[in-house]
Short mmCIF file of C-alpha atoms in Angstrom, two decimals:
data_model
loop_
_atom_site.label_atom_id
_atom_site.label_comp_id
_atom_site.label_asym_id
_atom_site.label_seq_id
_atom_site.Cartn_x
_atom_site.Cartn_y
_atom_site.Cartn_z
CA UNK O 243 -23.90 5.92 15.17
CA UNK O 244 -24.29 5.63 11.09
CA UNK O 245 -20.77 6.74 10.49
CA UNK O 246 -19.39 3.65 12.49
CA UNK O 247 -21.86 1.74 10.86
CA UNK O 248 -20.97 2.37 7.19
CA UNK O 249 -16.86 1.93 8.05
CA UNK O 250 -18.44 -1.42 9.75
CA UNK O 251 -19.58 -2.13 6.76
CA UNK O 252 -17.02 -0.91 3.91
CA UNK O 253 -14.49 -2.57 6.25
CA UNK O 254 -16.46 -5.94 5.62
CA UNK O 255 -17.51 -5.27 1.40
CA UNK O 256 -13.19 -4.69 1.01
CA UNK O 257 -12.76 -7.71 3.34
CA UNK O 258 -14.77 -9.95 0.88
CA UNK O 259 -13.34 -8.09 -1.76
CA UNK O 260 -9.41 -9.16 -0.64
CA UNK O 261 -10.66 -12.89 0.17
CA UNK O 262 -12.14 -13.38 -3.39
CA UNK O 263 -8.82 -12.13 -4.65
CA UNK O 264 -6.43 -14.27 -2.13
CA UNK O 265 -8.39 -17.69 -2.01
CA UNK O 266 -8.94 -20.22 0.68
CA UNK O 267 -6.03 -21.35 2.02
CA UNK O 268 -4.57 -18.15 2.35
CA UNK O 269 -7.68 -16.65 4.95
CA UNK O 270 -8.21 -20.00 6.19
CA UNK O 271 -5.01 -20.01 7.49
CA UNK O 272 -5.36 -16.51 8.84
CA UNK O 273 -8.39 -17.41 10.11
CA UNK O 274 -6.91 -20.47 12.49
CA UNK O 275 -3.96 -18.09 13.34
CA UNK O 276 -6.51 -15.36 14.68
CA UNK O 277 -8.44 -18.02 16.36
CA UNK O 278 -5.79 -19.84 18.15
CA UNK O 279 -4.19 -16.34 19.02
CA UNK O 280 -7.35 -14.95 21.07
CA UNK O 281 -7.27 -17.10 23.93
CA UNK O 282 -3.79 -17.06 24.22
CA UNK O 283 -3.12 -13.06 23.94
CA UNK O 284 -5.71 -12.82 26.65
CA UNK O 285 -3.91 -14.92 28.87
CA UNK O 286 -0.59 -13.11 28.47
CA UNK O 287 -1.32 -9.46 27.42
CA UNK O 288 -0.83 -8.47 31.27
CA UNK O 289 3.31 -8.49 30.76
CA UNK O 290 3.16 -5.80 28.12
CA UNK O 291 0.27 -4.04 29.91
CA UNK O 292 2.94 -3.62 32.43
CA UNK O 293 5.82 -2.62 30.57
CA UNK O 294 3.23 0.23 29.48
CA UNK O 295 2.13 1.42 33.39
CA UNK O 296 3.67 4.42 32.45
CA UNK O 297 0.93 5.65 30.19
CA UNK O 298 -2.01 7.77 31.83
CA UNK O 299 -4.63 5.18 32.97
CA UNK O 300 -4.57 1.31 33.18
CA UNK O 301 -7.30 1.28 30.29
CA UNK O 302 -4.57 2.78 28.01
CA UNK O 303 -2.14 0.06 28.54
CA UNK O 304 -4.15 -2.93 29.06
CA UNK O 305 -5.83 -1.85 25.38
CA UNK O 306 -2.72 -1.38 23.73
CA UNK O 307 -1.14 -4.54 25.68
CA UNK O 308 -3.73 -6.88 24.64
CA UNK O 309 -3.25 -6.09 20.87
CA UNK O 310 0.92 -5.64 21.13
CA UNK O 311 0.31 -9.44 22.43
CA UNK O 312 -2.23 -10.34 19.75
CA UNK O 313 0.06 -8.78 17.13
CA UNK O 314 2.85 -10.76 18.27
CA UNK O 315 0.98 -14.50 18.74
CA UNK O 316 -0.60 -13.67 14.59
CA UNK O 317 2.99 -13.11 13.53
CA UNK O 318 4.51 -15.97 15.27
CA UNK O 319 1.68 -17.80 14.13
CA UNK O 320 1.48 -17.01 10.39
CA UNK O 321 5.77 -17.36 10.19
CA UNK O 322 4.93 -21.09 11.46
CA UNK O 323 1.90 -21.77 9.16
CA UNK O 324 4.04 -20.31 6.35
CA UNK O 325 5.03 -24.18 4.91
CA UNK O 326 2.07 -25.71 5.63
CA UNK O 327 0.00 -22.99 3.59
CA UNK O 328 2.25 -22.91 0.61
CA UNK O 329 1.49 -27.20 0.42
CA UNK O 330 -2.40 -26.99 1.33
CA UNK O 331 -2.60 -24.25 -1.34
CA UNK O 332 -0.31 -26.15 -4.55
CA UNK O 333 -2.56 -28.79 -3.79
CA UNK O 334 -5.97 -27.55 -3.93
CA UNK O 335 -7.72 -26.36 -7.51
CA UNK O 336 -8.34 -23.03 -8.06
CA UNK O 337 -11.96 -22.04 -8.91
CA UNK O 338 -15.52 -20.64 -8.25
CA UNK O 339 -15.68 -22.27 -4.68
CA UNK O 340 -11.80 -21.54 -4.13
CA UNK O 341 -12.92 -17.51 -4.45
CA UNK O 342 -16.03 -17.69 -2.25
CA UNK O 343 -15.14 -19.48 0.28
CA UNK O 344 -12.43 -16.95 0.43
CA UNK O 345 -14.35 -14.27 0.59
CA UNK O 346 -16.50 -15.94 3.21
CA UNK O 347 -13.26 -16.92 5.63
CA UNK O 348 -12.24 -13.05 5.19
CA UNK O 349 -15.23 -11.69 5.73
CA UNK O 350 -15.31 -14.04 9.00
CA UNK O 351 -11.87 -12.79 10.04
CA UNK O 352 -12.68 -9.22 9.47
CA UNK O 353 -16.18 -9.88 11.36
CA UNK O 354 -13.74 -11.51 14.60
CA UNK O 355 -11.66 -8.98 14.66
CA UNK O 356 -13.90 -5.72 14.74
CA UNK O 357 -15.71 -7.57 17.49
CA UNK O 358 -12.74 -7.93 19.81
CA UNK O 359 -11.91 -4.38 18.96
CA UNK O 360 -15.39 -3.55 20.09
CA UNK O 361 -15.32 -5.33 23.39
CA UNK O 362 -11.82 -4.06 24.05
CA UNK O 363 -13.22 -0.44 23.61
CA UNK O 364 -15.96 -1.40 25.79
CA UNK O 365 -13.74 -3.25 28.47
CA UNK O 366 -11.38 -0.79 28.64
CA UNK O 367 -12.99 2.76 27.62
CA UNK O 368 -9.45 5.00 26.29
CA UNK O 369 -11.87 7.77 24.79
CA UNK O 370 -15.20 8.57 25.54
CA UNK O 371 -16.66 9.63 21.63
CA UNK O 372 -15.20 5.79 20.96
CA UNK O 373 -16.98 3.96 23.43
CA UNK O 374 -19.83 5.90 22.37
CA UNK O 375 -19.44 5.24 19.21
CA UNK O 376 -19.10 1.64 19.15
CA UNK O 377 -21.96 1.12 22.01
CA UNK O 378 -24.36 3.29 19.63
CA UNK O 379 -23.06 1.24 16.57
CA UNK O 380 -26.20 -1.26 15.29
CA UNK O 381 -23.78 -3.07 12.93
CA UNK O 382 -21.28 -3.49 15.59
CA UNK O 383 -23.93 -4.47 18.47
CA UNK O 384 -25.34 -7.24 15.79
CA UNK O 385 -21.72 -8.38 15.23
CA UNK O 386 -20.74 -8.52 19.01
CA UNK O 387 -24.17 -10.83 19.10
CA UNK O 388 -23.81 -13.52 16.54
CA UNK O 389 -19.93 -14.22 16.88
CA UNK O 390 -20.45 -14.30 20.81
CA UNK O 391 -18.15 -17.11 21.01
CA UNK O 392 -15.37 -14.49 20.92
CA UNK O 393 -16.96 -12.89 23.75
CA UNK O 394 -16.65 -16.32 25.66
CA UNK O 395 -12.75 -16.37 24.46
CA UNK O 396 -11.92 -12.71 25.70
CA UNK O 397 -13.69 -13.77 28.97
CA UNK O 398 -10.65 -13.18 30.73
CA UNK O 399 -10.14 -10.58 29.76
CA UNK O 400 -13.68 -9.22 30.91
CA UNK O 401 -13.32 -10.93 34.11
CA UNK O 402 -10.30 -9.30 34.86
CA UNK O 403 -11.81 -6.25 34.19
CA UNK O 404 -15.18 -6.84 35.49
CA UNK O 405 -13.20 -8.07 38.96
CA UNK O 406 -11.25 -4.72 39.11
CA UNK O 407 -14.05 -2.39 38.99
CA UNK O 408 -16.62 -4.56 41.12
CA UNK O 409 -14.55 -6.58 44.25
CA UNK O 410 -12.65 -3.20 44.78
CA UNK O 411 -15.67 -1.14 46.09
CA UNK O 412 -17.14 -4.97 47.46
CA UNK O 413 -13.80 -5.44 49.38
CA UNK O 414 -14.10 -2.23 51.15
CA UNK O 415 -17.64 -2.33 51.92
CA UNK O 416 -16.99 -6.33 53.23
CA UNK O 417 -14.61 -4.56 55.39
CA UNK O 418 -16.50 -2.25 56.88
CA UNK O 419 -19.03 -4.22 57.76
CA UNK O 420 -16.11 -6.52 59.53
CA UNK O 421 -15.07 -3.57 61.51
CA UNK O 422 -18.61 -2.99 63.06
CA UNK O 423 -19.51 -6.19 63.68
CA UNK O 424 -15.80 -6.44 65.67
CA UNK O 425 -16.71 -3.10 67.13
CA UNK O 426 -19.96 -4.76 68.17
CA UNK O 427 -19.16 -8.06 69.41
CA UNK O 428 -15.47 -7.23 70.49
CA UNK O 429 -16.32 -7.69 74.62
CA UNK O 430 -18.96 -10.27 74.42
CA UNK O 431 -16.54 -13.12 73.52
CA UNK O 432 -16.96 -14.01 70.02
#
């Protein structure tokens, strides 16, 4: 879709924008928090997907479970990377390079986190025009592509996914075929 496209990529130009203005440090620090906070919210995003069973649909609250959990790990995580920041940046020079690479780490973050948005909205479809959306989305499909490492860290929560909608209708067919072949075999001696 071109409209996702063009908020994909005025999301990005503002991104680069607000790293060029904050510096280094400051999104390199963001961007270790974000990365050290992926694998971990998809390992525990399943205890406030359960406080939320209550909304309509298990998409709903494993979506908004997985980023109460993310949200919660970043904050945590930025709150303990607060003093180390603060020396890292009174230490390092502030220049050309201290802007762009900046920009660059923001830009990255930005780039991360519209990905796992994406395969969220593709794991767990809440509303049918967004999982549209984002599957038609080029800029979005390119993103999802070349930062696939992501991907590889959400794997859990794919599998989990993935495991729900495939073993269920394997598990029934597995045991139906066990009840014939009992049926069948039941007063030969097997």
């Amino acid at each position: 879709m071109m409209w996702i496209d063009i908020l994909v990529a005025l999301i990005l130009f503002f991104s680069l924008i607000g790293g060029l203005k904050e510096g280094a440090v400051k999104r390199g620090f963001s961007l270790l928090t974000l990365l050290i906070a992926i694998p971990v919210a998809a390992t525990f995003f399943r205890l406030p997907a359960t406080i939320l069973s209550f909304l309509p649909g298990e998409n709903w609250s494993n979506f908004i479970g997985f980023f109460i959990t993310l949200a919660f790990l970043t904050a945590i995580l930025h709150i303990a990377f607060f003093l180390p920041r603060r020396i890292v940046q009174k230490t390092w020079s502030k220049g050309l390079l201290f802007r762009l690479t900046g920009g660059a780490l923001n830009v990255l973050n930005t780039a991360i986190g519209m990905v796992i948005f994406a395969l969220l909205v593709k794991a767990y479809p809440i509303i049918g025009w967004l999982e549209r959306a984002v599957t038609e989305s080029s800029a979005l499909t390119w993103l999802v592509t070349y930062l696939s490492f992501v991907e590889a860290w959400l794997a859990k929560v794919l599998q989990d996914t993935a495991i729900a909608v495939f073993t269920e209708p394997l598990l029934t067919l597995v045991s139906h075929i066990s009840f014939i072949t009992l049926d069948k075999y039941q007063g030969i001696g097997y």
